[in-house]
PDB file of C-alpha atoms in Angstrom:
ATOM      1  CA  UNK A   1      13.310   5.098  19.585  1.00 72.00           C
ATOM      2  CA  UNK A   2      14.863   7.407  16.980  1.00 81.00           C
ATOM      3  CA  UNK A   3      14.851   4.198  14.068  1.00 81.00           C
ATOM      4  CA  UNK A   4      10.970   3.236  15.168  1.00 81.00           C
ATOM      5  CA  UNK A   5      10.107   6.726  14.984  1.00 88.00           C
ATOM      6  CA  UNK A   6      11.535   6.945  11.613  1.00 84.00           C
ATOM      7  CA  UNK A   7      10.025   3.824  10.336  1.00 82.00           C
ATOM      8  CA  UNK A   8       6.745   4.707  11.391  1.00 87.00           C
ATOM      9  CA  UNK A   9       7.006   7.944  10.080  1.00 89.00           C
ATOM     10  CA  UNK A  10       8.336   6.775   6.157  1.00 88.00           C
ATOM     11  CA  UNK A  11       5.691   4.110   6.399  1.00 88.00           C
ATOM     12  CA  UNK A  12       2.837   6.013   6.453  1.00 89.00           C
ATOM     13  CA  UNK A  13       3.956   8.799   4.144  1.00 91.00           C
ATOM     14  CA  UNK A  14       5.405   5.844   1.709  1.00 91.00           C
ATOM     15  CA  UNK A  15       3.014   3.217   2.313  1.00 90.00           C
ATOM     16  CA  UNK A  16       0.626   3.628  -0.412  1.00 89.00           C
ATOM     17  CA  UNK A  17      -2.338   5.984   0.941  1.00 88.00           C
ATOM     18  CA  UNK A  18      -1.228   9.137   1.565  1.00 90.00           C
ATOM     19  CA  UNK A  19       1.124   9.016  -1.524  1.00 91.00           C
ATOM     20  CA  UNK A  20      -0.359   6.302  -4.014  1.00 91.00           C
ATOM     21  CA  UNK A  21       1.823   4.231  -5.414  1.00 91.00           C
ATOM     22  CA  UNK A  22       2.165   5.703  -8.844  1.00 92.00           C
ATOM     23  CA  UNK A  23       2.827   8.964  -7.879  1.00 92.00           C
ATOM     24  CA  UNK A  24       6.051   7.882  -5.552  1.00 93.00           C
ATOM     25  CA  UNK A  25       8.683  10.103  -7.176  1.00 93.00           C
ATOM     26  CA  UNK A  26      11.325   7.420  -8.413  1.00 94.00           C
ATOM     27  CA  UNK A  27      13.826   8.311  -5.923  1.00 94.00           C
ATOM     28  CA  UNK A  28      11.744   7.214  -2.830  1.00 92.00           C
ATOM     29  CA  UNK A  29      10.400   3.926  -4.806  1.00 92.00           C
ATOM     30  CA  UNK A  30      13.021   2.040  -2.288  1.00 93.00           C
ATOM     31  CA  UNK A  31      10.895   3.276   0.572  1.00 91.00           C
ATOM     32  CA  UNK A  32       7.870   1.844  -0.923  1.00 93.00           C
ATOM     33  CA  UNK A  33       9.206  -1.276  -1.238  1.00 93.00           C
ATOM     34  CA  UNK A  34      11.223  -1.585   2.197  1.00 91.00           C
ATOM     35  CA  UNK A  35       9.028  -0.428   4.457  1.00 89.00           C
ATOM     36  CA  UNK A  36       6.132  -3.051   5.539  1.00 90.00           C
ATOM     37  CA  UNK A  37       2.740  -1.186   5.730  1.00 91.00           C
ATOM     38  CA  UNK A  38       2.634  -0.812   2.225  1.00 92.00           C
ATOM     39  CA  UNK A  39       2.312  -4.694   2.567  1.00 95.00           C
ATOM     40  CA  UNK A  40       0.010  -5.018   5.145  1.00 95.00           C
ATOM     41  CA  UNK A  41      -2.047  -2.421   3.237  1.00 94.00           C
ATOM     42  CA  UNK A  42      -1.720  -4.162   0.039  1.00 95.00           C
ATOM     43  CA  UNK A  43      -2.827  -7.209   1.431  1.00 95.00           C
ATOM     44  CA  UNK A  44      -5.902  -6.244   3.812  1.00 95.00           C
ATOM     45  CA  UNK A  45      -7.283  -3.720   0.592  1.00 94.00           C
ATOM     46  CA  UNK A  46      -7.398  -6.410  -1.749  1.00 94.00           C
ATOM     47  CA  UNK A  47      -8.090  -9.636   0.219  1.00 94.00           C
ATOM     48  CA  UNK A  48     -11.233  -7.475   1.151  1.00 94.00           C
ATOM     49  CA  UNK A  49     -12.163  -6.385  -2.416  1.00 93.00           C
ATOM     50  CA  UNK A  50     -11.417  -8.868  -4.032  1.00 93.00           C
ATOM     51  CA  UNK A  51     -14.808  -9.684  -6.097  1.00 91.00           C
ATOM     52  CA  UNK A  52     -16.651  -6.933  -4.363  1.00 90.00           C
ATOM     53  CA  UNK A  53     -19.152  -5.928  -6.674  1.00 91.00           C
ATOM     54  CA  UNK A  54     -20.499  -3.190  -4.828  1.00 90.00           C
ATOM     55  CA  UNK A  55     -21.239   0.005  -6.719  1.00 89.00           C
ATOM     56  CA  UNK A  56     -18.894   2.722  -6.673  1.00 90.00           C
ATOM     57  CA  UNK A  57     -19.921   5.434  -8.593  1.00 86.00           C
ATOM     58  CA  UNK A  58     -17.239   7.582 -10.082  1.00 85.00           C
ATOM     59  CA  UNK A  59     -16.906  11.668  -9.099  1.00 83.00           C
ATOM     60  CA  UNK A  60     -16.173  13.361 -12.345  1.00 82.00           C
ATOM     61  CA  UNK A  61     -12.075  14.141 -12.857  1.00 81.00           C
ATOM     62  CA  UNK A  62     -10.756  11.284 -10.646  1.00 85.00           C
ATOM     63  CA  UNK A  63      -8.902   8.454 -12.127  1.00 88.00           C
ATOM     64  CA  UNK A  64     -11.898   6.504 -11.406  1.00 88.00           C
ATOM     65  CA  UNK A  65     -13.788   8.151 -13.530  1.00 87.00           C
ATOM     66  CA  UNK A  66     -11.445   8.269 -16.441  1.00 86.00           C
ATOM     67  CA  UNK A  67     -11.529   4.537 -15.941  1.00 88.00           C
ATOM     68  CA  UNK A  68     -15.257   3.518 -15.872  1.00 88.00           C
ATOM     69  CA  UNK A  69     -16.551   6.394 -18.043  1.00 86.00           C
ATOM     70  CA  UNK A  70     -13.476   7.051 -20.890  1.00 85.00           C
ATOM     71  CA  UNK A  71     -16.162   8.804 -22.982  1.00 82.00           C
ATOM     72  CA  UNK A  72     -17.574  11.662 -21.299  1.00 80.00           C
ATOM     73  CA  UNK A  73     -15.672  14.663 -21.831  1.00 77.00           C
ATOM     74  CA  UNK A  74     -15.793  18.032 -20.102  1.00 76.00           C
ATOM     75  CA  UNK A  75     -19.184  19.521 -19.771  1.00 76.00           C
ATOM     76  CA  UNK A  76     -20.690  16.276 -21.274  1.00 79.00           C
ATOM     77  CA  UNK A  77     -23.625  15.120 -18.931  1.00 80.00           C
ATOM     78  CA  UNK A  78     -22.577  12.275 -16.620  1.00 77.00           C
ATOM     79  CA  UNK A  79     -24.597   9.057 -17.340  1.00 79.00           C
ATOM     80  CA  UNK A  80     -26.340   7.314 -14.369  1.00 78.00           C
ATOM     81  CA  UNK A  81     -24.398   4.233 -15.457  1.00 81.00           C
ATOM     82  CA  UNK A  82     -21.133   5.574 -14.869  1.00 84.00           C
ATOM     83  CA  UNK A  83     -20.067   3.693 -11.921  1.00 88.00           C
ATOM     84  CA  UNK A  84     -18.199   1.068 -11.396  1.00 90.00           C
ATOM     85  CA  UNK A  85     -17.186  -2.111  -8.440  1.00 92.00           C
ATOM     86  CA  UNK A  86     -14.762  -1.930  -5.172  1.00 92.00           C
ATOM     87  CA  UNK A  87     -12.344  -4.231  -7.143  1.00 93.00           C
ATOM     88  CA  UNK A  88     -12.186  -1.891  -9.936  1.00 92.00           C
ATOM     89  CA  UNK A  89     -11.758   1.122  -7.721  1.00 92.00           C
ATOM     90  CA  UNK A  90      -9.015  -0.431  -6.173  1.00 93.00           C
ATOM     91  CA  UNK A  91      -7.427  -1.553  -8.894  1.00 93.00           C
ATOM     92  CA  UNK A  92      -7.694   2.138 -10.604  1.00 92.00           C
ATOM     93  CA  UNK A  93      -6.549   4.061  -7.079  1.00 91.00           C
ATOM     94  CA  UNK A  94      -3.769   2.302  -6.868  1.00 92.00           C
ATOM     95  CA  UNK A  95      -2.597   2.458 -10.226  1.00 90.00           C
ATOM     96  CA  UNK A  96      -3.261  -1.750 -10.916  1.00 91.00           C
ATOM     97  CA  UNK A  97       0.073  -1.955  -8.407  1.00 93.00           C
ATOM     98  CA  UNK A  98      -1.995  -3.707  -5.571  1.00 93.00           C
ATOM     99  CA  UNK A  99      -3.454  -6.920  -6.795  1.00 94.00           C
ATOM    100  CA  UNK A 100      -4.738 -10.182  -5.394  1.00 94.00           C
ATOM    101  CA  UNK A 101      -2.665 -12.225  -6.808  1.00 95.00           C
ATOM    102  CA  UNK A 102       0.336 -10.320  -4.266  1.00 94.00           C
ATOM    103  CA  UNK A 103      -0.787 -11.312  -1.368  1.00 96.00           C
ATOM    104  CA  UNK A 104       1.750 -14.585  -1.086  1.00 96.00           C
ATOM    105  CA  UNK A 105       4.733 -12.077  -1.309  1.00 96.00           C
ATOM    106  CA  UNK A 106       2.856  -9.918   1.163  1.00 96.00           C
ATOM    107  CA  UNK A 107       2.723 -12.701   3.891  1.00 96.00           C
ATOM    108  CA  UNK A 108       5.917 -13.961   2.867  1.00 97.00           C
ATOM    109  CA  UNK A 109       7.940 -10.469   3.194  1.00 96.00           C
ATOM    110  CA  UNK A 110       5.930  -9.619   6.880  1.00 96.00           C
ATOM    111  CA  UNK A 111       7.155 -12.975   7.906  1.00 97.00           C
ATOM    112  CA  UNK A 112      10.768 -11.900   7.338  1.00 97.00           C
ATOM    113  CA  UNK A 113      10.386  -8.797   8.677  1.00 94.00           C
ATOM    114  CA  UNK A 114       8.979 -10.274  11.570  1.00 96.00           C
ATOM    115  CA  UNK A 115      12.218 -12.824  11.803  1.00 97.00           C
ATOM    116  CA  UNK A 116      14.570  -9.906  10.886  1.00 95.00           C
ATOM    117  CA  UNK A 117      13.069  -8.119  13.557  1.00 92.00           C
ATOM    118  CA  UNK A 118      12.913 -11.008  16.196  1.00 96.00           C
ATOM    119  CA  UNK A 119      16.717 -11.388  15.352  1.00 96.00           C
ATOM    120  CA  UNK A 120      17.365  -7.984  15.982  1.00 92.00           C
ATOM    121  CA  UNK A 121      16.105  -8.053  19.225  1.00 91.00           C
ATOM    122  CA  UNK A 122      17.908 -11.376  20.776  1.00 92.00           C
ATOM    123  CA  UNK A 123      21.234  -9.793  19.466  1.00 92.00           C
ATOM    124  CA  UNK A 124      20.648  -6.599  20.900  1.00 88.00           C
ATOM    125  CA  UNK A 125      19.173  -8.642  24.015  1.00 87.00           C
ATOM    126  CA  UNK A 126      22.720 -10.959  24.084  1.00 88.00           C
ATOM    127  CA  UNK A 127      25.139  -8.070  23.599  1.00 86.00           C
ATOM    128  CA  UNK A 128      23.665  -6.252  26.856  1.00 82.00           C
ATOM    129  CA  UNK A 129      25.530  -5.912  29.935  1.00 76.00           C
ATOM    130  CA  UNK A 130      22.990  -6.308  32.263  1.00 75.00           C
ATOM    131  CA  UNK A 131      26.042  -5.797  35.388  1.00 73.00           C
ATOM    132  CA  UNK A 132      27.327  -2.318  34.300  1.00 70.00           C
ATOM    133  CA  UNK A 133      25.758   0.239  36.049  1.00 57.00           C
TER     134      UNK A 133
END
């Protein structure tokens, strides 16, 4: 209970949406990586988006808007044109980390997990003494 509990807890923190991926500080990039709902995040975000071209338009002083309207500075009115699609605001929110063409490595690291956590079981399973008391 104590390693599920910890796992669930890293996850979220380090899985991409609470922290975004570019603002990990370096020394907890290895949670990022290890723990798996950054992957199933990855994956479901940009399957999803992927080619959306649905308007998204930008609030001023968010990334977003630094992306899809470089040249409006402060004060400057804010053009009705400055919006941009789903893909894009993906793509900016996440720092261009999460990307459609990741989703093989996605489904290929949940599979392992999904072994490696399968295996864990039938050894833990097998090295029970089910006639102690």
């Amino acid at each position: 209970q104590g390693f599920g509990s910890i796992l669930i807890g890293m996850s979220g923190i380090l899985g991409g949406i609470l922290i975004r991926p570019q603002f990990i500080p370096p020394f907890w990039e290895w949670g990022y990586w290890l723990f798996p709902l950054h992957y199933v995040l990855e994956g479901l975000f940009t399957s999803q988006f992927q080619g959306d071209n649905t308007a998204i338009v930008a609030s001023y002083g968010s990334p977003f808007f630094s992306a899809v309207c470089p040249d409006v500075g402060p004060g400057d009115p804010i053009p009705s044109n400055c919006t941009g699609t789903a893909e894009e605001w993906i793509y900016v929110s996440f720092g261009g980390m999460w990307v459609p063409e990741n989703i093989p490595f996605d489904i290929l690291y949940l599979c392992g997990a999904i072994v490696v956590a399968r295996v864990m079981v039938l050894i833990g399973l097998m090295k029970k003494n089910y006639l102690a008391a």
